Every structure is written in C-alpha cells, then in structure tokens.
C-alpha cells in the first residue's frame, strides 16, 4: 500500500505499540469533526490557572519562548498524561506517520516505547539492522549517538534513529542482568519487511513465521498455507504459527490471519465510551488448514495484533498456545486529524478475546508455559518488559487475571547459566532470517514433538513427567 487510507471513525485503528515506530506499519486514520461535549462543564478554574502559568512563563522564563512552543508543549503534556499510547502529533509528525504507511523508509527495524525517560525495546523485526545486530526485547536504550535520552520525547528519539539509508547510528543499551552498557553501531536501511515466511519442518508439519502484521499479511498467510500443502502433497497434518517477537501492526491483517484458520466464530471485539468504538470481528471460513492441529508460539515480545490472533485461536479451541505470557497491549488508538494539519492519536477502546478476556496489561496466557529451569533465569525472564509496567498504563477489568497455563515445560539449563539465558537463544532464533532449526530452538522442537504426538517433559510438583499433550480438535470441520 503506497498511500494512507482515510476511513470513518470506526475503522480508524492503529495497532502499533506506540508512537515509537522505527519500522514499516500500515495505518488507518479517522476523518471526522468531533463536536465539543459537556459545554456546561468547562473547568473555568483550571483554565484560569493555565492562563496564569502561560503568562508567567511567557514573561519570566530565562529565554524568550514562542507561543507555539508553549501551546504544543501544553497539548503534549495533556495527552501523554493519559496513557503510554495516546499522543499529539504536530503537522510534521503526522505527515511522517502517513509516509510510514508504505512501510519503506530509512530506519533500524525496531519497535520501542517510552517510559520514565527511558526508551524500551518491545521487539526487533526479522531481517532488519536491529535484529541482525542482536537487539533484544526488553533492552533499554539510554543514549543515541552519545546523547542521553533523559527528558527527550518519544517522537524525538524515533526521529534520531531514522535517517538516510547507509548512514550509521550508535545505540547505548542497558540489558537486564548485564553489568556493563552495551554499544551497537547500526547502519540504517530501507525497512521493507517480508512479514510472512514459511517452511516444512518435518513430513506433513509446516511452519509459518509472521514478523509483523502489514496490510497484505492475511493474504500472504493464506498463500503460505497453500504452498505448504502443495509441498506436503496435499497432506499438511499440522502447523506451527510463530508469533514470537511480533509487535503487532494492522488490525485488519490480524483479523484476516485468524480467519485463515477458522470456519466460524468470534475473533475479537472492542469496547469503548462511544458507540462507534464498539466493534465485533468474526470468522466466516473456510479454514485453509482443514482442521489440522496447530500450535502458536508466543513470548513477551508478542503484542497487539499478534495477541488478537493468539487469543482468537486459543479461545476458539483451534490451537494450543505455547511460550511465555504475551506483552499485553490491548488498546485501540484512533488517529484524528486536526484543523492545524496535525493529529491526535487517542486511545478510544480496549480489545477483548472471544472468551471475554481483556488483552490490555494482561496479555495472553499460554496453554503450555515454557520457562527457564533454574530460579536465576526465571528472574531474568520475569524482568522482560510488559505493558503492565509502563507508566500510566490503562488497567483493564481482571475477570481473566487468574487464568494459568495447563502445562509447564522447562527450558534446558545452558552450560553458562550464570551469564546466558536459553530464552535469549530462543528469541534470537525467532528473530533471525527464517531458517527454522528445531535442534537449536527448544520451544520449536517441543512444539514439533507435540504435533507429532510424542511425549514432552512436563513439570509437576518437584518432578518431571513425560506427557503426551492432547491437541485441540477444530470445531465445525
């Protein structure tokens, strides 16, 4: 898609992690006139205070300051105080966001969010400079080209990382449980991500990796399933859908992808304050996999549209979900153009899975939890960034907060357990250019074994039992 599309408000939905997009994402915008409400409830006292502060700053601040700078700062402060994902976009920033809808620009291929003056990595994108350099989910970016980021806005930090393809940028990163800062020098590149890749893992067992949800991801997923079925001579008996480190993307693409594997049923619904914020998205078939069993792999870097797909396939009992609890980004941002050429990106609703569970700040709980075998590595795993840890995060209803995994599988203890996490190896395997290797990717290996009907080591109370985990049976095939 080379140009942005403008729709009615109910379709003006953005599923990124925040303003901090240093990768290609397609966006829809809402174009409408928003009438002032509650005219009789204008907070006159607060407006008077604001006017007083404005005049004091204008007259007494050490350097002369323009009205525009003060007003933009005031609007920014008002909107950013709401939650981590709402933002005021200046005309320049809004124009840049529209340019990003074609998914092609000079950048690093990394999804970030801001919190307390720190830039946090949600996930690197497959095949991009960030993924190739070894940037990981949960990394904290504290300097860009030697400049400390404390007090720098999220949009400004994103601008600092973008630039002309072929130029370099140096990131200083703090990584949990690493004593010293890490320094990465990356070369900016045109970020044109192939979001869907596929391969055969074993006779009759296919693998599809989705790195993010772009405008064409749904159709690309269907083509990938058809291609795998041809490779399997019409006998595709199972599929692993890898959504690890997938930061999200376009809502419609997520809905299409979930619908690729469902004959019917609810995929996701939203609830907000206004009537046009309430939406329902359902599957209408056909199931391109013809009911063959599925396993979805997720981790803490799986967010937004990836969580929508995972939640639908789990709640409709279409797939087993395996890995770690997902990121928990379950809010809807609507982009509303303003008369000055800028825009307001405002959280207008929350997402709910078919079972009525809110994704927001809770994430998707896997059926099969994969966790490090020892306490030290479990602590490192728990330290990875989650939506619930962001400053000002929206809290969702907790009806499903007590959901727990049905099974737990322990990752093998690496030889250098004190300094290296097997989960890091797993994340690297998931975010590399697609060459799925079950021998090196433990969760992938165990998922393959489950699809093949083999026993896997399931943790019990103080012991491990080799268990054949039953696969869900597709309904309505």
GROMACS .gro file of C-alpha atoms in nm:
model
  477
    1UNK     CA    1   0.000   0.000   0.000
    2UNK     CA    2   0.163   0.318  -0.116
    3UNK     CA    3  -0.074   0.580   0.023
    4UNK     CA    4  -0.261   0.610   0.353
    5UNK     CA    5  -0.632   0.532   0.355
    6UNK     CA    6  -0.885   0.750   0.528
    7UNK     CA    7  -1.194   0.586   0.672
    8UNK     CA    8  -1.483   0.655   0.900
    9UNK     CA    9  -1.401   0.668   1.272
   10UNK     CA   10  -1.492   0.305   1.343
   11UNK     CA   11  -1.217   0.193   1.107
   12UNK     CA   12  -0.954   0.443   1.211
   13UNK     CA   13  -0.747   0.199   1.407
   14UNK     CA   14  -0.376   0.169   1.471
   15UNK     CA   15  -0.234  -0.139   1.641
   16UNK     CA   16   0.129  -0.037   1.695
   17UNK     CA   17   0.291  -0.030   2.037
   18UNK     CA   18   0.308   0.349   2.043
   19UNK     CA   19   0.440   0.648   1.853
   20UNK     CA   20   0.779   0.481   1.862
   21UNK     CA   21   0.765   0.309   1.528
   22UNK     CA   22   1.103   0.263   1.368
   23UNK     CA   23   0.966   0.006   1.126
   24UNK     CA   24   0.709  -0.008   0.849
   25UNK     CA   25   0.347  -0.021   0.964
   26UNK     CA   26   0.028   0.046   0.770
   27UNK     CA   27  -0.213   0.282   0.938
   28UNK     CA   28  -0.577   0.383   0.901
   29UNK     CA   29  -0.699   0.724   1.005
   30UNK     CA   30  -1.033   0.860   1.120
   31UNK     CA   31  -1.153   1.177   0.949
   32UNK     CA   32  -1.442   1.347   1.122
   33UNK     CA   33  -1.545   1.655   1.313
   34UNK     CA   34  -1.552   1.599   1.686
   35UNK     CA   35  -1.813   1.821   1.847
   36UNK     CA   36  -1.741   1.972   2.183
   37UNK     CA   37  -1.926   1.795   2.462
   38UNK     CA   38  -2.034   1.891   2.808
   39UNK     CA   39  -2.018   2.262   2.723
   40UNK     CA   40  -2.162   2.339   3.064
   41UNK     CA   41  -1.876   2.156   3.237
   42UNK     CA   42  -1.579   2.357   3.112
   43UNK     CA   43  -1.331   2.373   3.405
   44UNK     CA   44  -1.303   2.751   3.425
   45UNK     CA   45  -1.087   2.749   3.736
   46UNK     CA   46  -0.828   2.517   3.577
   47UNK     CA   47  -0.833   2.720   3.255
   48UNK     CA   48  -0.764   3.034   3.456
   49UNK     CA   49  -0.472   2.860   3.625
   50UNK     CA   50  -0.339   2.750   3.287
   51UNK     CA   51  -0.367   3.104   3.152
   52UNK     CA   52  -0.185   3.237   3.457
   53UNK     CA   53   0.100   2.984   3.419
   54UNK     CA   54   0.121   3.062   3.047
   55UNK     CA   55   0.160   3.434   3.113
   56UNK     CA   56   0.418   3.381   3.389
   57UNK     CA   57   0.630   3.156   3.166
   58UNK     CA   58   0.590   3.388   2.869
   59UNK     CA   59   0.705   3.690   3.069
   60UNK     CA   60   0.965   3.546   3.306
   61UNK     CA   61   1.133   3.240   3.151
   62UNK     CA   62   1.507   3.295   3.107
   63UNK     CA   63   1.489   3.261   2.725
   64UNK     CA   64   1.217   3.410   2.503
   65UNK     CA   65   0.973   3.132   2.411
   66UNK     CA   66   0.720   3.131   2.128
   67UNK     CA   67   0.350   3.084   2.189
   68UNK     CA   68   0.356   2.784   1.956
   69UNK     CA   69   0.622   2.606   2.159
   70UNK     CA   70   0.432   2.664   2.482
   71UNK     CA   71   0.098   2.555   2.339
   72UNK     CA   72   0.240   2.245   2.171
   73UNK     CA   73   0.406   2.153   2.498
   74UNK     CA   74   0.081   2.200   2.688
   75UNK     CA   75  -0.113   1.982   2.445
   76UNK     CA   76   0.160   1.719   2.454
   77UNK     CA   77   0.151   1.711   2.830
   78UNK     CA   78  -0.228   1.680   2.842
   79UNK     CA   79  -0.242   1.387   2.600
   80UNK     CA   80   0.070   1.199   2.713
   81UNK     CA   81  -0.059   1.207   3.073
   82UNK     CA   82  -0.349   0.981   2.967
   83UNK     CA   83  -0.161   0.660   2.882
   84UNK     CA   84   0.161   0.547   2.708
   85UNK     CA   85   0.000   0.525   2.363
   86UNK     CA   86  -0.202   0.845   2.324
   87UNK     CA   87  -0.010   1.130   2.162
   88UNK     CA   88  -0.041   1.469   1.996
   89UNK     CA   89   0.120   1.473   1.652
   90UNK     CA   90   0.240   1.804   1.512
   91UNK     CA   91   0.177   1.863   1.140
   92UNK     CA   92   0.533   1.743   1.069
   93UNK     CA   93   0.493   1.429   1.280
   94UNK     CA   94   0.155   1.350   1.127
   95UNK     CA   95   0.298   1.382   0.777
   96UNK     CA   96   0.583   1.148   0.873
   97UNK     CA   97   0.332   0.896   1.009
   98UNK     CA   98   0.146   0.900   0.678
   99UNK     CA   99   0.474   0.844   0.492
  100UNK     CA  100   0.532   0.536   0.710
  101UNK     CA  101   0.217   0.370   0.578
  102UNK     CA  102   0.405   0.242   0.274
  103UNK     CA  103   0.641   0.051   0.507
  104UNK     CA  104   0.953   0.179   0.329
  105UNK     CA  105   1.198   0.426   0.482
  106UNK     CA  106   1.544   0.454   0.631
  107UNK     CA  107   1.547   0.306   0.979
  108UNK     CA  108   1.661   0.027   1.210
  109UNK     CA  109   1.360  -0.208   1.223
  110UNK     CA  110   1.283  -0.182   1.591
  111UNK     CA  111   0.964  -0.123   1.792
  112UNK     CA  112   1.008   0.093   2.100
  113UNK     CA  113   0.803   0.259   2.370
  114UNK     CA  114   0.889   0.530   2.620
  115UNK     CA  115   0.860   0.506   2.997
  116UNK     CA  116   1.001   0.741   3.263
  117UNK     CA  117   1.252   0.890   3.023
  118UNK     CA  118   1.381   0.552   2.911
  119UNK     CA  119   1.338   0.405   2.563
  120UNK     CA  120   1.236   0.039   2.592
  121UNK     CA  121   1.261  -0.215   2.311
  122UNK     CA  122   0.943  -0.411   2.256
  123UNK     CA  123   1.083  -0.621   1.971
  124UNK     CA  124   1.323  -0.609   1.676
  125UNK     CA  125   1.179  -0.705   1.339
  126UNK     CA  126   1.306  -1.003   1.142
  127UNK     CA  127   1.582  -0.937   0.892
  128UNK     CA  128   1.631  -0.570   0.987
  129UNK     CA  129   1.951  -0.400   1.112
  130UNK     CA  130   1.826  -0.417   1.472
  131UNK     CA  131   1.758  -0.792   1.459
  132UNK     CA  132   2.087  -0.867   1.282
  133UNK     CA  133   2.283  -0.665   1.540
  134UNK     CA  134   2.136  -0.860   1.831
  135UNK     CA  135   1.900  -0.601   1.981
  136UNK     CA  136   1.660  -0.786   2.213
  137UNK     CA  137   1.313  -0.740   2.357
  138UNK     CA  138   1.345  -0.569   2.695
  139UNK     CA  139   1.664  -0.375   2.614
  140UNK     CA  140   1.676  -0.017   2.745
  141UNK     CA  141   1.817   0.243   2.504
  142UNK     CA  142   1.976   0.519   2.713
  143UNK     CA  143   2.185   0.703   2.451
  144UNK     CA  144   2.168   0.761   2.076
  145UNK     CA  145   2.498   0.872   1.918
  146UNK     CA  146   2.623   0.954   2.266
  147UNK     CA  147   2.328   1.181   2.353
  148UNK     CA  148   2.149   1.097   2.678
  149UNK     CA  149   1.776   1.041   2.622
  150UNK     CA  150   1.658   1.154   2.965
  151UNK     CA  151   1.386   1.414   2.906
  152UNK     CA  152   1.375   1.361   2.527
  153UNK     CA  153   1.029   1.289   2.385
  154UNK     CA  154   0.949   0.952   2.232
  155UNK     CA  155   0.889   1.103   1.889
  156UNK     CA  156   1.223   1.286   1.904
  157UNK     CA  157   1.411   0.967   1.988
  158UNK     CA  158   1.242   0.791   1.697
  159UNK     CA  159   1.347   1.076   1.467
  160UNK     CA  160   1.706   1.040   1.594
  161UNK     CA  161   1.713   0.674   1.490
  162UNK     CA  162   1.564   0.731   1.147
  163UNK     CA  163   1.777   0.873   0.869
  164UNK     CA  164   1.923   0.830   0.525
  165UNK     CA  165   1.982   0.465   0.432
  166UNK     CA  166   2.351   0.375   0.459
  167UNK     CA  167   2.424   0.615   0.744
  168UNK     CA  168   2.516   0.485   1.088
  169UNK     CA  169   2.376   0.536   1.437
  170UNK     CA  170   2.518   0.414   1.769
  171UNK     CA  171   2.288   0.294   2.046
  172UNK     CA  172   2.395   0.260   2.409
  173UNK     CA  173   2.186  -0.010   2.572
  174UNK     CA  174   2.129  -0.141   2.922
  175UNK     CA  175   2.028  -0.506   2.932
  176UNK     CA  176   1.883  -0.674   3.241
  177UNK     CA  177   2.147  -0.870   3.433
  178UNK     CA  178   2.433  -0.728   3.223
  179UNK     CA  179   2.680  -0.536   3.439
  180UNK     CA  180   2.806  -0.301   3.167
  181UNK     CA  181   2.627  -0.097   2.900
  182UNK     CA  182   2.629  -0.245   2.550
  183UNK     CA  183   2.713  -0.040   2.242
  184UNK     CA  184   2.568  -0.120   1.900
  185UNK     CA  185   2.656   0.065   1.580
  186UNK     CA  186   2.386   0.000   1.322
  187UNK     CA  187   2.361   0.101   0.958
  188UNK     CA  188   2.025   0.243   0.861
  189UNK     CA  189   1.849   0.064   0.578
  190UNK     CA  190   1.528   0.075   0.379
  191UNK     CA  191   1.288  -0.117   0.600
  192UNK     CA  192   1.074  -0.326   0.371
  193UNK     CA  193   0.979  -0.626   0.578
  194UNK     CA  194   0.859  -0.957   0.437
  195UNK     CA  195   0.608  -1.028   0.710
  196UNK     CA  196   0.532  -1.393   0.626
  197UNK     CA  197   0.775  -1.677   0.568
  198UNK     CA  198   0.706  -2.049   0.553
  199UNK     CA  199   0.892  -2.381   0.553
  200UNK     CA  200   0.834  -2.752   0.608
  201UNK     CA  201   0.972  -2.872   0.944
  202UNK     CA  202   0.903  -3.241   0.905
  203UNK     CA  203   0.693  -3.464   0.676
  204UNK     CA  204   0.341  -3.322   0.695
  205UNK     CA  205   0.429  -3.050   0.951
  206UNK     CA  206   0.454  -2.689   0.833
  207UNK     CA  207   0.592  -2.372   0.990
  208UNK     CA  208   0.481  -2.013   0.931
  209UNK     CA  209   0.665  -1.717   1.080
  210UNK     CA  210   0.485  -1.380   1.090
  211UNK     CA  211   0.719  -1.098   1.194
  212UNK     CA  212   0.454  -0.821   1.194
  213UNK     CA  213   0.106  -0.754   1.057
  214UNK     CA  214   0.111  -0.549   0.739
  215UNK     CA  215  -0.176  -0.469   0.504
  216UNK     CA  216  -0.118  -0.787   0.296
  217UNK     CA  217  -0.027  -1.029   0.579
  218UNK     CA  218  -0.365  -1.204   0.578
  219UNK     CA  219  -0.349  -1.292   0.208
  220UNK     CA  220   0.022  -1.381   0.238
  221UNK     CA  221  -0.062  -1.623   0.521
  222UNK     CA  222  -0.326  -1.796   0.310
  223UNK     CA  223  -0.081  -1.831   0.022
  224UNK     CA  224   0.180  -1.970   0.263
  225UNK     CA  225  -0.063  -2.238   0.384
  226UNK     CA  226  -0.148  -2.331   0.026
  227UNK     CA  227   0.222  -2.351  -0.063
  228UNK     CA  228   0.295  -2.576   0.236
  229UNK     CA  229   0.004  -2.801   0.144
  230UNK     CA  230   0.148  -2.839  -0.205
  231UNK     CA  231   0.490  -2.923  -0.059
  232UNK     CA  232   0.322  -3.183   0.161
  233UNK     CA  233   0.148  -3.335  -0.144
  234UNK     CA  234  -0.190  -3.243  -0.005
  235UNK     CA  235  -0.120  -3.392   0.339
  236UNK     CA  236  -0.045  -3.099   0.569
  237UNK     CA  237  -0.113  -3.264   0.904
  238UNK     CA  238  -0.012  -2.983   1.139
  239UNK     CA  239   0.119  -2.628   1.158
  240UNK     CA  240   0.332  -2.419   1.393
  241UNK     CA  241   0.249  -2.047   1.375
  242UNK     CA  242   0.541  -1.847   1.517
  243UNK     CA  243   0.441  -1.505   1.653
  244UNK     CA  244   0.736  -1.458   1.889
  245UNK     CA  245   0.869  -1.100   1.892
  246UNK     CA  246   0.582  -0.991   1.667
  247UNK     CA  247   0.494  -0.638   1.785
  248UNK     CA  248   0.162  -0.613   1.601
  249UNK     CA  249   0.056  -0.393   1.309
  250UNK     CA  250  -0.272  -0.358   1.123
  251UNK     CA  251  -0.597  -0.477   1.284
  252UNK     CA  252  -0.750  -0.597   0.957
  253UNK     CA  253  -0.444  -0.811   0.884
  254UNK     CA  254  -0.467  -0.974   1.227
  255UNK     CA  255  -0.836  -1.048   1.179
  256UNK     CA  256  -0.770  -1.193   0.833
  257UNK     CA  257  -0.489  -1.410   0.965
  258UNK     CA  258  -0.700  -1.554   1.248
  259UNK     CA  259  -0.984  -1.611   0.999
  260UNK     CA  260  -0.748  -1.814   0.781
  261UNK     CA  261  -0.769  -2.095   1.040
  262UNK     CA  262  -1.132  -2.065   1.150
  263UNK     CA  263  -1.453  -2.171   0.980
  264UNK     CA  264  -1.660  -1.955   1.211
  265UNK     CA  265  -1.661  -1.783   1.547
  266UNK     CA  266  -1.575  -1.453   1.708
  267UNK     CA  267  -1.217  -1.329   1.660
  268UNK     CA  268  -1.208  -1.011   1.870
  269UNK     CA  269  -1.433  -0.732   1.991
  270UNK     CA  270  -1.374  -0.384   2.127
  271UNK     CA  271  -1.547  -0.177   2.393
  272UNK     CA  272  -1.514   0.198   2.443
  273UNK     CA  273  -1.710   0.500   2.564
  274UNK     CA  274  -1.872   0.588   2.232
  275UNK     CA  275  -2.097   0.373   2.015
  276UNK     CA  276  -1.859   0.374   1.718
  277UNK     CA  277  -1.583   0.237   1.943
  278UNK     CA  278  -1.771  -0.092   1.989
  279UNK     CA  279  -1.687  -0.340   1.713
  280UNK     CA  280  -1.702  -0.715   1.658
  281UNK     CA  281  -1.494  -0.914   1.410
  282UNK     CA  282  -1.588  -1.271   1.323
  283UNK     CA  283  -1.456  -1.552   1.104
  284UNK     CA  284  -1.659  -1.676   0.810
  285UNK     CA  285  -1.431  -1.951   0.675
  286UNK     CA  286  -1.303  -2.151   0.518
  287UNK     CA  287  -1.032  -2.291   0.742
  288UNK     CA  288  -0.740  -2.318   0.499
  289UNK     CA  289  -0.579  -2.581   0.722
  290UNK     CA  290  -0.892  -2.803   0.706
  291UNK     CA  291  -0.892  -2.860   1.081
  292UNK     CA  292  -0.534  -2.986   1.107
  293UNK     CA  293  -0.388  -2.920   1.456
  294UNK     CA  294  -0.197  -2.600   1.529
  295UNK     CA  295   0.045  -2.465   1.788
  296UNK     CA  296   0.103  -2.090   1.824
  297UNK     CA  297   0.439  -1.981   1.967
  298UNK     CA  298   0.446  -1.652   2.162
  299UNK     CA  299   0.670  -1.467   2.407
  300UNK     CA  300   0.689  -1.136   2.589
  301UNK     CA  301   0.759  -0.957   2.259
  302UNK     CA  302   0.430  -1.074   2.105
  303UNK     CA  303   0.195  -0.777   2.116
  304UNK     CA  304  -0.118  -0.613   1.984
  305UNK     CA  305  -0.241  -0.779   1.661
  306UNK     CA  306  -0.028  -1.085   1.745
  307UNK     CA  307  -0.220  -1.112   2.071
  308UNK     CA  308  -0.553  -1.078   1.888
  309UNK     CA  309  -0.467  -1.372   1.660
  310UNK     CA  310  -0.338  -1.580   1.951
  311UNK     CA  311  -0.637  -1.506   2.172
  312UNK     CA  312  -0.884  -1.597   1.898
  313UNK     CA  313  -0.719  -1.928   1.812
  314UNK     CA  314  -0.687  -2.017   2.180
  315UNK     CA  315  -1.040  -1.922   2.289
  316UNK     CA  316  -1.199  -2.090   1.986
  317UNK     CA  317  -1.004  -2.407   2.082
  318UNK     CA  318  -0.840  -2.406   1.740
  319UNK     CA  319  -0.478  -2.410   1.858
  320UNK     CA  320  -0.256  -2.471   2.157
  321UNK     CA  321  -0.060  -2.164   2.263
  322UNK     CA  322   0.296  -2.226   2.381
  323UNK     CA  323   0.566  -1.998   2.524
  324UNK     CA  324   0.552  -1.706   2.768
  325UNK     CA  325   0.275  -1.462   2.857
  326UNK     CA  326   0.248  -1.201   2.579
  327UNK     CA  327   0.316  -0.827   2.611
  328UNK     CA  328  -0.038  -0.714   2.694
  329UNK     CA  329  -0.102  -0.427   2.451
  330UNK     CA  330  -0.479  -0.441   2.411
  331UNK     CA  331  -0.589  -0.084   2.348
  332UNK     CA  332  -0.723   0.081   2.032
  333UNK     CA  333  -0.570   0.407   1.906
  334UNK     CA  334  -0.774   0.621   1.667
  335UNK     CA  335  -0.587   0.887   1.468
  336UNK     CA  336  -0.796   1.203   1.438
  337UNK     CA  337  -0.669   1.476   1.200
  338UNK     CA  338  -0.684   1.830   1.340
  339UNK     CA  339  -0.750   2.162   1.168
  340UNK     CA  340  -0.386   2.274   1.207
  341UNK     CA  341  -0.259   1.981   0.996
  342UNK     CA  342  -0.159   1.778   1.299
  343UNK     CA  343  -0.347   1.489   1.456
  344UNK     CA  344  -0.450   1.336   1.784
  345UNK     CA  345  -0.370   0.968   1.839
  346UNK     CA  346  -0.611   0.880   2.116
  347UNK     CA  347  -0.690   0.555   2.295
  348UNK     CA  348  -1.062   0.501   2.232
  349UNK     CA  349  -1.133   0.136   2.322
  350UNK     CA  350  -0.995  -0.190   2.460
  351UNK     CA  351  -0.970  -0.530   2.290
  352UNK     CA  352  -1.134  -0.845   2.425
  353UNK     CA  353  -1.082  -1.207   2.319
  354UNK     CA  354  -1.379  -1.431   2.231
  355UNK     CA  355  -1.390  -1.557   2.593
  356UNK     CA  356  -1.434  -1.200   2.716
  357UNK     CA  357  -1.080  -1.157   2.846
  358UNK     CA  358  -0.917  -0.818   2.810
  359UNK     CA  359  -0.575  -0.824   2.646
  360UNK     CA  360  -0.481  -0.487   2.796
  361UNK     CA  361  -0.196  -0.512   3.052
  362UNK     CA  362  -0.272  -0.883   3.099
  363UNK     CA  363  -0.161  -1.039   2.773
  364UNK     CA  364  -0.239  -1.391   2.654
  365UNK     CA  365  -0.158  -1.674   2.893
  366UNK     CA  366  -0.024  -1.979   2.703
  367UNK     CA  367  -0.171  -2.328   2.741
  368UNK     CA  368   0.186  -2.455   2.765
  369UNK     CA  369   0.427  -2.234   2.956
  370UNK     CA  370   0.793  -2.258   2.860
  371UNK     CA  371   1.015  -2.130   3.140
  372UNK     CA  372   1.384  -2.142   3.237
  373UNK     CA  373   1.478  -2.439   3.452
  374UNK     CA  374   1.650  -2.251   3.735
  375UNK     CA  375   1.548  -1.961   3.956
  376UNK     CA  376   1.812  -1.718   3.828
  377UNK     CA  377   1.697  -1.749   3.470
  378UNK     CA  378   1.330  -1.731   3.573
  379UNK     CA  379   1.412  -1.398   3.739
  380UNK     CA  380   1.568  -1.271   3.416
  381UNK     CA  381   1.261  -1.390   3.226
  382UNK     CA  382   1.033  -1.200   3.465
  383UNK     CA  383   1.235  -0.881   3.414
  384UNK     CA  384   1.141  -0.853   3.046
  385UNK     CA  385   0.924  -0.554   2.955
  386UNK     CA  386   0.546  -0.587   2.981
  387UNK     CA  387   0.270  -0.337   2.904
  388UNK     CA  388   0.161  -0.350   3.270
  389UNK     CA  389   0.495  -0.198   3.374
  390UNK     CA  390   0.461   0.118   3.165
  391UNK     CA  391   0.398   0.445   3.342
  392UNK     CA  392   0.031   0.550   3.326
  393UNK     CA  393  -0.079   0.222   3.172
  394UNK     CA  394  -0.452   0.159   3.136
  395UNK     CA  395  -0.575  -0.113   3.368
  396UNK     CA  396  -0.834  -0.348   3.227
  397UNK     CA  397  -1.107  -0.549   3.404
  398UNK     CA  398  -0.947  -0.851   3.570
  399UNK     CA  399  -1.211  -1.118   3.504
  400UNK     CA  400  -0.948  -1.342   3.345
  401UNK     CA  401  -0.648  -1.240   3.558
  402UNK     CA  402  -0.641  -1.579   3.734
  403UNK     CA  403  -0.600  -1.781   3.414
  404UNK     CA  404  -0.295  -2.008   3.439
  405UNK     CA  405  -0.114  -2.242   3.197
  406UNK     CA  406  -0.228  -2.603   3.186
  407UNK     CA  407   0.125  -2.736   3.139
  408UNK     CA  408   0.477  -2.615   3.212
  409UNK     CA  409   0.789  -2.718   3.023
  410UNK     CA  410   1.134  -2.619   3.147
  411UNK     CA  411   1.400  -2.492   2.910
  412UNK     CA  412   1.729  -2.682   2.936
  413UNK     CA  413   1.992  -2.517   3.156
  414UNK     CA  414   2.266  -2.374   2.930
  415UNK     CA  415   2.630  -2.452   3.004
  416UNK     CA  416   2.691  -2.092   3.113
  417UNK     CA  417   2.369  -2.045   3.308
  418UNK     CA  418   2.511  -1.767   3.521
  419UNK     CA  419   2.559  -1.533   3.226
  420UNK     CA  420   2.343  -1.661   2.943
  421UNK     CA  421   1.974  -1.727   2.911
  422UNK     CA  422   1.837  -2.001   2.689
  423UNK     CA  423   1.544  -1.769   2.634
  424UNK     CA  424   1.781  -1.525   2.467
  425UNK     CA  425   1.887  -1.803   2.231
  426UNK     CA  426   1.522  -1.879   2.161
  427UNK     CA  427   1.446  -1.513   2.092
  428UNK     CA  428   1.743  -1.489   1.857
  429UNK     CA  429   1.624  -1.797   1.673
  430UNK     CA  430   1.278  -1.646   1.636
  431UNK     CA  431   1.400  -1.309   1.512
  432UNK     CA  432   1.664  -1.424   1.266
  433UNK     CA  433   1.619  -1.460   0.893
  434UNK     CA  434   1.398  -1.764   0.859
  435UNK     CA  435   1.587  -2.090   0.883
  436UNK     CA  436   1.382  -2.272   1.145
  437UNK     CA  437   1.604  -2.521   1.324
  438UNK     CA  438   1.433  -2.730   1.593
  439UNK     CA  439   1.773  -2.859   1.703
  440UNK     CA  440   1.870  -2.509   1.822
  441UNK     CA  441   1.526  -2.369   1.906
  442UNK     CA  442   1.393  -2.563   2.206
  443UNK     CA  443   1.033  -2.434   2.209
  444UNK     CA  444   1.008  -2.505   1.837
  445UNK     CA  445   1.146  -2.857   1.891
  446UNK     CA  446   0.896  -2.933   2.167
  447UNK     CA  447   0.608  -2.787   1.964
  448UNK     CA  448   0.702  -3.018   1.677
  449UNK     CA  449   0.710  -3.315   1.915
  450UNK     CA  450   0.363  -3.230   2.047
  451UNK     CA  451   0.222  -3.209   1.693
  452UNK     CA  452   0.378  -3.547   1.617
  453UNK     CA  453   0.205  -3.698   1.921
  454UNK     CA  454   0.527  -3.752   2.115
  455UNK     CA  455   0.572  -3.715   2.490
  456UNK     CA  456   0.740  -3.399   2.621
  457UNK     CA  457   0.886  -3.331   2.969
  458UNK     CA  458   0.611  -3.162   3.170
  459UNK     CA  459   0.693  -3.024   3.513
  460UNK     CA  460   0.490  -3.147   3.808
  461UNK     CA  461   0.530  -3.096   4.181
  462UNK     CA  462   0.903  -3.140   4.223
  463UNK     CA  463   0.945  -3.376   3.931
  464UNK     CA  464   0.916  -3.402   3.553
  465UNK     CA  465   0.685  -3.644   3.374
  466UNK     CA  466   0.699  -3.728   3.004
  467UNK     CA  467   0.349  -3.644   2.885
  468UNK     CA  468   0.162  -3.661   2.557
  469UNK     CA  469  -0.023  -3.328   2.545
  470UNK     CA  470  -0.361  -3.360   2.370
  471UNK     CA  471  -0.423  -3.134   2.072
  472UNK     CA  472  -0.748  -2.938   2.040
  473UNK     CA  473  -0.997  -3.061   1.783
  474UNK     CA  474  -1.123  -2.798   1.539
  475UNK     CA  475  -1.495  -2.733   1.570
  476UNK     CA  476  -1.729  -2.733   1.272
  477UNK     CA  477  -1.497  -2.900   1.020
   0.00000   0.00000   0.00000
